[in-house]
Each structure stands twice: as structure tokens, then as C-alpha cells.
Coordinates of C-alpha atoms in Angstrom, one line a residue:
M57 CA 0.0 0.0 0.0
R58 CA 2.9 2.4 0.6
R59 CA 3.7 2.3 -3.1
Y60 CA 0.1 3.2 -4.0
L61 CA 0.2 6.2 -1.6
A62 CA 3.3 7.5 -3.3
V63 CA 1.5 7.1 -6.6
A64 CA -1.5 9.1 -5.4
A65 CA 0.7 11.9 -4.1
A66 CA 2.6 11.9 -7.4
L67 CA -0.5 12.4 -9.4
V68 CA -1.3 15.5 -7.3
L69 CA 2.2 16.9 -7.7
A70 CA 2.3 16.0 -11.4
G71 CA -0.4 18.6 -12.0
C72 CA 2.4 21.2 -11.4
A73 CA 5.0 19.4 -13.5
T74 CA 6.7 20.7 -16.6
R75 CA 7.9 18.5 -19.4
P76 CA 11.4 17.3 -18.7
D77 CA 14.3 17.4 -21.1
S78 CA 14.7 14.6 -23.6
G79 CA 16.1 11.5 -22.1
I80 CA 16.3 7.7 -22.4
G81 CA 13.4 6.2 -24.3
D82 CA 12.6 9.3 -26.5
V83 CA 12.6 8.4 -30.1
R84 CA 12.5 10.5 -33.3
I85 CA 10.5 8.7 -36.0
A86 CA 11.8 9.2 -39.5
K87 CA 9.3 10.0 -42.2
S88 CA 10.2 6.8 -44.0
A89 CA 9.4 4.8 -40.9
Q90 CA 5.8 5.9 -40.6
V91 CA 4.5 2.7 -42.1
A92 CA 6.1 0.8 -39.2
L93 CA 4.7 3.1 -36.4
Y94 CA 1.1 3.7 -36.6
T95 CA -2.3 3.5 -35.0
I96 CA -3.8 0.4 -36.5
D97 CA -6.1 1.1 -39.4
E98 CA -8.7 -1.7 -39.3
K99 CA -9.4 -1.5 -43.0
A100 CA -5.7 -1.8 -43.8
D101 CA -4.9 -4.6 -41.3
G102 CA -8.2 -6.4 -41.6
A103 CA -7.0 -8.2 -44.7
L104 CA -4.1 -9.6 -42.8
R105 CA -5.7 -12.8 -41.6
S106 CA -2.9 -14.9 -40.0
A107 CA -4.7 -18.2 -39.7
T108 CA -6.1 -18.0 -43.2
V109 CA -2.8 -17.0 -44.6
R110 CA -1.2 -20.1 -43.0
G111 CA -4.1 -22.4 -44.0
D112 CA -5.1 -23.1 -40.4
K113 CA -8.6 -24.2 -39.3
T114 CA -8.1 -22.7 -35.8
Q115 CA -7.3 -19.2 -34.8
D116 CA -5.9 -18.6 -31.3
I117 CA -5.6 -15.0 -29.8
L118 CA -3.8 -14.3 -26.6
L119 CA -4.5 -11.1 -24.6
L120 CA -2.1 -10.2 -21.7
S121 CA -3.2 -7.6 -19.2
G122 CA -1.3 -5.1 -17.0
G123 CA -0.5 -5.8 -13.4
G124 CA 3.1 -4.9 -12.6
S125 CA 4.8 -7.6 -10.6
D126 CA 1.6 -9.6 -10.7
G127 CA 2.7 -10.5 -14.2
A128 CA 4.4 -13.4 -12.4
W129 CA 0.9 -15.0 -12.6
G130 CA 0.8 -14.8 -16.4
A131 CA 4.4 -15.9 -16.8
G132 CA 3.5 -19.0 -14.7
V133 CA 0.3 -19.7 -16.6
L134 CA 2.3 -19.7 -19.9
R135 CA 4.9 -22.0 -18.5
G136 CA 2.4 -24.5 -17.1
W137 CA 0.4 -24.3 -20.4
S138 CA 3.6 -25.2 -22.3
E139 CA 4.3 -28.1 -19.9
S140 CA 0.8 -29.4 -20.5
G141 CA 1.4 -29.8 -24.2
R142 CA -1.8 -27.9 -25.0
R143 CA -0.4 -24.4 -25.5
P144 CA -1.3 -23.1 -29.0
N145 CA 1.0 -21.3 -31.4
F146 CA -0.9 -18.1 -31.1
D147 CA -1.9 -16.3 -34.3
I148 CA -2.2 -13.0 -32.5
V149 CA -0.7 -11.8 -29.2
T150 CA -1.6 -8.5 -27.5
G151 CA -0.2 -6.9 -24.4
V152 CA -0.8 -3.8 -22.2
S153 CA 1.6 -2.5 -19.5
T154 CA 3.3 -5.5 -17.9
G155 CA 1.5 -7.6 -20.5
A156 CA 3.3 -5.6 -23.2
L157 CA 6.6 -6.5 -21.6
M158 CA 5.6 -10.2 -21.6
A159 CA 4.1 -10.2 -25.0
T160 CA 7.2 -10.5 -27.2
L161 CA 8.5 -13.6 -25.3
A162 CA 5.0 -15.1 -25.2
F163 CA 4.7 -14.5 -29.0
L164 CA 8.0 -16.3 -29.7
G165 CA 6.8 -19.4 -27.9
P166 CA 7.8 -21.9 -25.2
D167 CA 11.5 -21.6 -26.1
Y168 CA 11.4 -18.3 -24.2
D169 CA 9.5 -19.6 -21.1
D170 CA 12.6 -19.7 -19.0
E171 CA 13.6 -16.2 -19.8
L172 CA 10.1 -15.0 -19.2
G173 CA 10.0 -16.8 -15.8
D174 CA 13.3 -15.2 -14.8
L175 CA 11.9 -11.7 -15.5
Y176 CA 9.1 -12.3 -13.0
T177 CA 10.9 -14.4 -10.3
K178 CA 14.4 -13.1 -10.1
V179 CA 14.2 -9.3 -10.5
T180 CA 14.0 -6.9 -7.6
D181 CA 12.9 -3.3 -7.3
K182 CA 16.3 -2.0 -8.2
D183 CA 16.2 -3.9 -11.5
I184 CA 13.0 -2.0 -12.4
Y185 CA 13.3 1.5 -11.0
R186 CA 15.1 4.0 -8.7
N187 CA 13.1 6.1 -6.3
K188 CA 13.5 9.8 -7.1
G189 CA 11.3 10.9 -4.1
L190 CA 8.1 12.9 -4.3
L191 CA 10.0 15.9 -5.5
G192 CA 10.8 13.9 -8.6
A193 CA 7.1 14.3 -9.6
L194 CA 7.8 17.9 -10.2
R195 CA 9.8 16.7 -13.2
G196 CA 7.2 14.2 -14.3
A197 CA 7.9 11.0 -12.3
V198 CA 8.4 9.6 -8.8
Y199 CA 10.6 6.7 -10.1
D200 CA 13.4 6.6 -12.6
R201 CA 12.8 3.7 -15.0
T202 CA 16.4 3.5 -16.3
P203 CA 16.9 0.0 -14.7
L204 CA 13.8 -1.2 -16.6
E205 CA 15.1 0.2 -19.9
N206 CA 18.4 -1.6 -19.3
E207 CA 16.4 -4.8 -18.7
L208 CA 14.7 -4.2 -22.0
K209 CA 18.0 -3.8 -23.8
R210 CA 19.1 -7.1 -22.3
T211 CA 15.9 -8.9 -23.3
I212 CA 14.8 -7.2 -26.5
T213 CA 18.0 -7.8 -28.5
P214 CA 18.3 -7.3 -32.3
E215 CA 18.1 -11.0 -32.7
V216 CA 14.8 -11.2 -30.8
V217 CA 13.4 -8.3 -33.0
E218 CA 14.4 -10.2 -36.1
K219 CA 12.6 -13.3 -34.9
V220 CA 9.5 -11.2 -34.4
A221 CA 9.9 -10.0 -37.9
A222 CA 10.2 -13.5 -39.2
E223 CA 6.9 -14.6 -37.5
H224 CA 5.2 -11.4 -38.8
R225 CA 6.1 -12.5 -42.4
K226 CA 4.4 -15.8 -41.7
G227 CA 1.2 -13.9 -41.0
R228 CA 1.2 -13.9 -37.2
R229 CA 0.6 -10.6 -35.4
L230 CA 1.9 -8.9 -32.2
Y231 CA 0.3 -5.8 -30.9
V232 CA 0.9 -3.7 -27.7
A233 CA -0.9 -0.5 -26.6
T234 CA 0.1 2.9 -25.3
V235 CA -2.0 5.9 -24.6
D236 CA -1.3 9.2 -26.4
L237 CA -2.0 11.7 -23.7
D238 CA -1.9 14.6 -26.0
K239 CA -4.7 13.3 -28.1
G240 CA -6.4 11.2 -25.4
V241 CA -6.5 8.0 -27.5
L242 CA -5.4 4.4 -27.1
V243 CA -2.7 3.6 -29.6
P244 CA -2.2 0.0 -30.7
W245 CA 1.2 -0.7 -32.2
D246 CA 2.0 -3.4 -34.7
M247 CA 5.3 -4.7 -33.3
G248 CA 5.9 -7.1 -36.1
R249 CA 5.7 -4.3 -38.6
I250 CA 8.1 -2.2 -36.5
A251 CA 10.4 -5.3 -36.4
S252 CA 10.1 -5.7 -40.2
S253 CA 11.1 -2.1 -40.9
S254 CA 14.2 -1.3 -42.8
E255 CA 15.0 1.6 -40.5
P256 CA 18.3 1.2 -38.7
G257 CA 16.8 2.5 -35.4
K258 CA 13.9 0.0 -35.3
V259 CA 15.2 -1.8 -32.2
D260 CA 15.3 1.4 -30.3
V261 CA 11.8 2.2 -31.4
Y262 CA 10.6 -1.3 -30.5
R263 CA 12.0 -0.9 -27.0
A264 CA 10.7 2.6 -26.6
V265 CA 7.1 1.5 -27.4
L266 CA 7.4 -1.2 -24.7
A267 CA 8.7 1.3 -22.2
A268 CA 5.8 3.6 -23.0
S269 CA 3.2 0.9 -22.5
A270 CA 4.5 0.4 -18.9
A271 CA 5.0 4.2 -18.2
I272 CA 2.4 4.7 -15.4
P273 CA 1.6 8.4 -15.4
G274 CA 3.2 10.2 -12.4
V275 CA 5.1 7.0 -11.5
F276 CA 7.4 6.8 -14.5
R277 CA 8.3 9.4 -17.0
P278 CA 6.3 9.4 -20.3
V279 CA 8.0 8.3 -23.5
Y280 CA 8.0 11.1 -26.1
L281 CA 7.7 9.8 -29.7
T282 CA 8.6 12.6 -32.0
A283 CA 7.4 12.5 -35.6
D284 CA 9.3 13.9 -38.6
D285 CA 7.6 17.3 -38.2
G286 CA 9.4 17.7 -34.8
T287 CA 6.2 17.5 -32.8
P288 CA 6.5 15.1 -29.8
D289 CA 3.6 12.9 -28.7
T290 CA 3.4 12.0 -25.0
H291 CA 2.9 8.2 -24.6
V292 CA 2.1 6.5 -21.3
D293 CA 0.8 3.2 -19.9
G294 CA -1.9 1.7 -22.2
G295 CA -3.6 0.5 -19.0
T296 CA -4.8 4.0 -18.3
K297 CA -7.5 3.4 -21.0
A298 CA -7.7 -0.3 -21.6
P299 CA -6.4 -3.1 -19.2
V300 CA -6.3 -5.5 -22.2
L301 CA -6.1 -4.9 -26.0
F302 CA -8.7 -6.5 -28.3
K303 CA -10.3 -5.2 -31.5
P304 CA -13.0 -6.9 -33.5
F305 CA -10.9 -7.0 -36.7
M306 CA -8.6 -9.5 -35.0
I307 CA -11.2 -12.2 -35.3
D308 CA -10.8 -14.1 -38.6
N309 CA -14.3 -14.9 -39.9
D310 CA -12.9 -17.4 -42.4
V311 CA -11.6 -19.7 -39.8
P312 CA -14.1 -22.3 -38.4
T313 CA -12.7 -22.5 -34.9
K314 CA -11.6 -19.4 -33.0
N315 CA -10.4 -19.0 -29.4
V316 CA -9.7 -15.9 -27.4
W317 CA -7.5 -16.5 -24.4
V318 CA -7.3 -13.7 -21.7
V319 CA -4.7 -13.7 -19.0
V320 CA -5.4 -11.1 -16.4
N321 CA -2.5 -10.4 -14.1
S322 CA -4.6 -9.4 -11.1
A323 CA -7.3 -10.7 -8.9
M324 CA -11.0 -9.9 -9.4
P325 CA -12.6 -10.0 -6.0
L326 CA -16.2 -9.0 -5.4
Y327 CA -15.0 -6.6 -2.6
N328 CA -11.9 -4.6 -2.2
P329 CA -9.8 -6.5 0.3
S330 CA -7.8 -3.5 1.6
G331 CA -10.0 -2.7 4.5
K332 CA -11.4 0.6 5.7
V333 CA -10.1 3.8 4.2
G334 CA -10.6 6.3 7.0
A335 CA -10.1 10.1 6.5
N336 CA -6.5 10.0 5.2
I337 CA -6.4 12.0 1.9
N338 CA -3.7 9.8 0.4
K339 CA -5.6 6.6 1.2
L340 CA -8.8 8.2 -0.2
M341 CA -7.1 9.0 -3.5
A342 CA -5.3 5.7 -3.7
R343 CA -8.6 3.7 -3.1
T344 CA -10.5 5.9 -5.6
I345 CA -7.9 5.2 -8.3
S346 CA -7.9 1.5 -7.4
E347 CA -11.7 1.3 -7.7
M348 CA -11.7 3.1 -11.0
L349 CA -9.2 0.7 -12.4
R350 CA -11.1 -2.3 -11.0
I351 CA -14.4 -1.3 -12.7
M352 CA -12.6 -0.5 -15.9
L353 CA -11.2 -4.1 -15.9
E354 CA -14.6 -5.6 -15.3
R355 CA -16.2 -3.6 -18.1
K356 CA -13.4 -4.3 -20.6
L357 CA -13.5 -8.0 -19.9
Y358 CA -17.2 -8.0 -20.6
Q359 CA -16.6 -6.1 -23.9
V360 CA -14.0 -8.7 -24.9
Y361 CA -16.4 -11.5 -23.9
A362 CA -19.2 -10.0 -26.0
T363 CA -17.0 -9.3 -29.0
A364 CA -15.5 -12.8 -28.9
R365 CA -18.9 -14.6 -28.6
N366 CA -20.5 -12.4 -31.2
G367 CA -17.6 -13.1 -33.5
G368 CA -18.0 -16.9 -33.1
A369 CA -15.0 -17.3 -30.8
T370 CA -14.7 -19.0 -27.4
F371 CA -13.8 -16.9 -24.4
N372 CA -11.3 -18.3 -22.0
L373 CA -10.2 -16.3 -18.9
S374 CA -7.4 -16.8 -16.3
Y375 CA -7.0 -14.5 -13.3
I376 CA -5.5 -14.7 -9.8
P377 CA -8.1 -16.5 -7.7
D378 CA -9.2 -15.2 -4.3
T379 CA -7.4 -18.1 -2.7
V380 CA -4.0 -16.8 -3.9
K381 CA -2.5 -13.7 -2.4
E382 CA -1.5 -11.0 -4.9
T383 CA 1.7 -9.1 -4.8
D384 CA 1.9 -5.3 -4.5
P385 CA 2.2 -4.5 -8.3
L386 CA 4.9 -2.0 -7.7
E387 CA 7.0 -4.2 -5.3
F388 CA 9.2 -6.7 -7.0
D389 CA 10.0 -9.3 -4.3
P390 CA 11.5 -12.4 -5.9
A391 CA 10.1 -14.7 -3.2
E392 CA 6.5 -13.3 -3.5
M393 CA 6.7 -13.4 -7.3
A394 CA 8.0 -16.9 -7.3
R395 CA 5.0 -18.0 -5.2
L396 CA 2.6 -16.3 -7.6
F397 CA 4.5 -17.8 -10.6
E398 CA 4.1 -21.3 -9.2
A399 CA 0.4 -20.7 -8.6
G400 CA -0.1 -19.6 -12.2
R401 CA 2.0 -22.5 -13.4
A402 CA -0.3 -25.0 -11.7
A403 CA -3.4 -23.3 -13.2
G404 CA -1.9 -23.3 -16.7
K405 CA -0.8 -26.9 -16.5
A406 CA -4.2 -28.0 -15.2
G407 CA -6.0 -26.0 -17.9
R408 CA -8.1 -23.9 -15.5
W409 CA -9.9 -21.4 -17.6
E410 CA -13.2 -19.6 -17.0
M411 CA -15.6 -19.5 -19.9
E412 CA -17.1 -16.1 -18.9
P413 CA -16.2 -13.1 -16.8
P414 CA -16.9 -13.5 -13.1
R415 CA -20.3 -12.8 -11.6
L416 CA -22.4 -12.5 -14.8
V417 CA -26.1 -12.7 -14.4
E418 CA -28.3 -14.7 -16.8
V419 CA -29.3 -11.7 -18.9
E420 CA -25.7 -10.8 -19.5
R421 CA -24.7 -14.1 -21.0
I422 CA -24.2 -14.3 -24.7
P423 CA -24.4 -17.5 -26.8
M424 CA -21.5 -18.0 -29.2
R425 CA -22.5 -17.3 -32.7
R426 CA -21.4 -19.7 -35.4
R427 CA -19.8 -18.1 -38.4

């Protein structure tokens, strides 16, 4: 909870902040690279049907949510799923926030399970951020994310980016989301298209988009993506608008069997388990933000469920059950994350998936349409 109080205070102070000087993670986008960096045009990308291109009769779509260090749950689910022998070769993978950081390794398959597991069981706070103190918010962030960017450089190598490009050429798709705060819009990025770019700086761009997707406003500094006209756009954590990324065009109507798999890196309790708030202003702010994010997740999951069912796809949901203790999303404790990883691993290996969001009433249920 201490971390959440710092976040709440940061959001207040950030109202007085000025834009900091350019720093790590800022990227200038050359005009010739615009095709690689764009908000997805559904008409343009709708023709890119990965399963159809490869002649498959089944389409599998994986959605990875935000959740900070609770991403250990999702990493464990993927590991256990691989061990069960039932994990699909996903046609589409999407990620938001910590899900965006996981998405590349999930997209590249079980060969990267060990590396993904290490990211969520062996890192500590100092591997992700440095505390700048509350006064740091006056320059846009309480925490310095340089350690995270160094981790991205270690994980997202030129070789990894080339492997993403190779899978993109096969018709598979990898998307992550940021929020453009200047325009107030959710921005999905086609990471395979970035990876396939001929631009020499594409690896830096790839890493910058991932850093932006996890840049919690007030907690981490935004990433400024500067177009060729010299105008910077302020990009932050995609989870500020959508906890998971899913668009109707992703469903391939020409494939008879379609499955949407959603891994939520958080719990979904009926009641907030944090106890009474009291009159403390920081606690009031923190709880209010927490409740806003909680209802946003519930509504987004129902939207994904409705879109999947109306599109003729199964809906399959994994989230941290009430019987498993969550970690503090901003505290990276290897022992706690390892515990959560093993719980996710057991769930993934056993194939424990919910067929609908929690607590639906009968009138909210949607039969799957056959297309």
C-alpha cells in the first residue's frame, strides 16, 4: 500500500509538472518509418488474416493484461500451459503495460518460457526503477525507470526483434498498446511491422514502445515519440485506457474455430480486500484510483467476452483466484513473485480457464455465434 500512496501523491504533484528534457526512451520517428509506427487502421490490417494465410482451421488469440509484478501469474500460466502440451502457437498476441513487456517472449513461444519466468521471479525493485522521491514528480515522475530500460536492452535484442519480424512475415501478429495523452487516444502498435522495418533504429523504437506501454503516469516518465515534423507525442501506460487490448478486426471470420485467451495479471474479488479507508487523503485518493481501475477491468472484460462470442470465438479467462495472495504491483519481491508464478504454473498446467467473466447474471450471458 505504501507504493500506492506514493503514486497518489505523485498524481497531485504532477499537476504542477513541466515537461522534462529529452532522455532515455525518447525516439524520433523518421518519415520513411511511418508505415512501421502507426495507429492500427482496421481496414488496412483487416485483410491480414494470419490463420487464413497459413491455412489453419483454428485461430488462437492471446491477450495479456497489465498488473506490474503480478505479471508473475501470467508468466507462470504460460509456463504451465507449455508443460501441459496444449499451448497453441498463437496467431495474435496483444499486451498492455506489464502484459506488453511479456508479449514478445510469449509471442516467440515456449523456447522463451525460462527467460520470461526469470523476468518475473528473479528481478527486484532495483532492477526496475530507482526512487526519485516525491519531488521527482515535479519533473514528471516519482521513479526513474532506467533500470527497466536496461532490462529491455538485455531482453529485446536485435536477434529477438528479427525473430518477431520472421513470425510477422508468416502472418502472425503482435500488438501492444500505449495511450497518447496529447490526443487522449489508445494507440495499438503493430510490433511485427516495426520489427520488419528497414530503418536502422527500429530496435530502439521497439524498446521505446514497450517502455511507453508500462509508463504509469506520475510514477514513470512518459516516452516522447517525435514525428518527422518535430512534434513530440506523449505516450504512457496503455492500461490508463484499456487493461487489455482487443479489437473486432482481430477475429478471422474465415476460420471455423476461434479461441480468445485472456490472461489477467490481477485478482478480481467482489469486494476490495484492503479494509477501511478512513479520513486520510492519500488513502482516499489511492482507493479511488484503485476502484476506477477495477471497474474498468470488469467492463473491458465483458466487452472482450461479448466481442468474442458475437464473433464466433470461445472466451477463456485466467486470473488470480481469491485463494492466492496478490503481490503489490509496484513491489518486485522475488520470493513473492515466485510464489505467484508457481500458482499460475499450476493453473496453466491444469487448464483452469473460466468461460465467462466473473459474476455474470443470466441476462448478460451471450451464446456463441457460429460463423
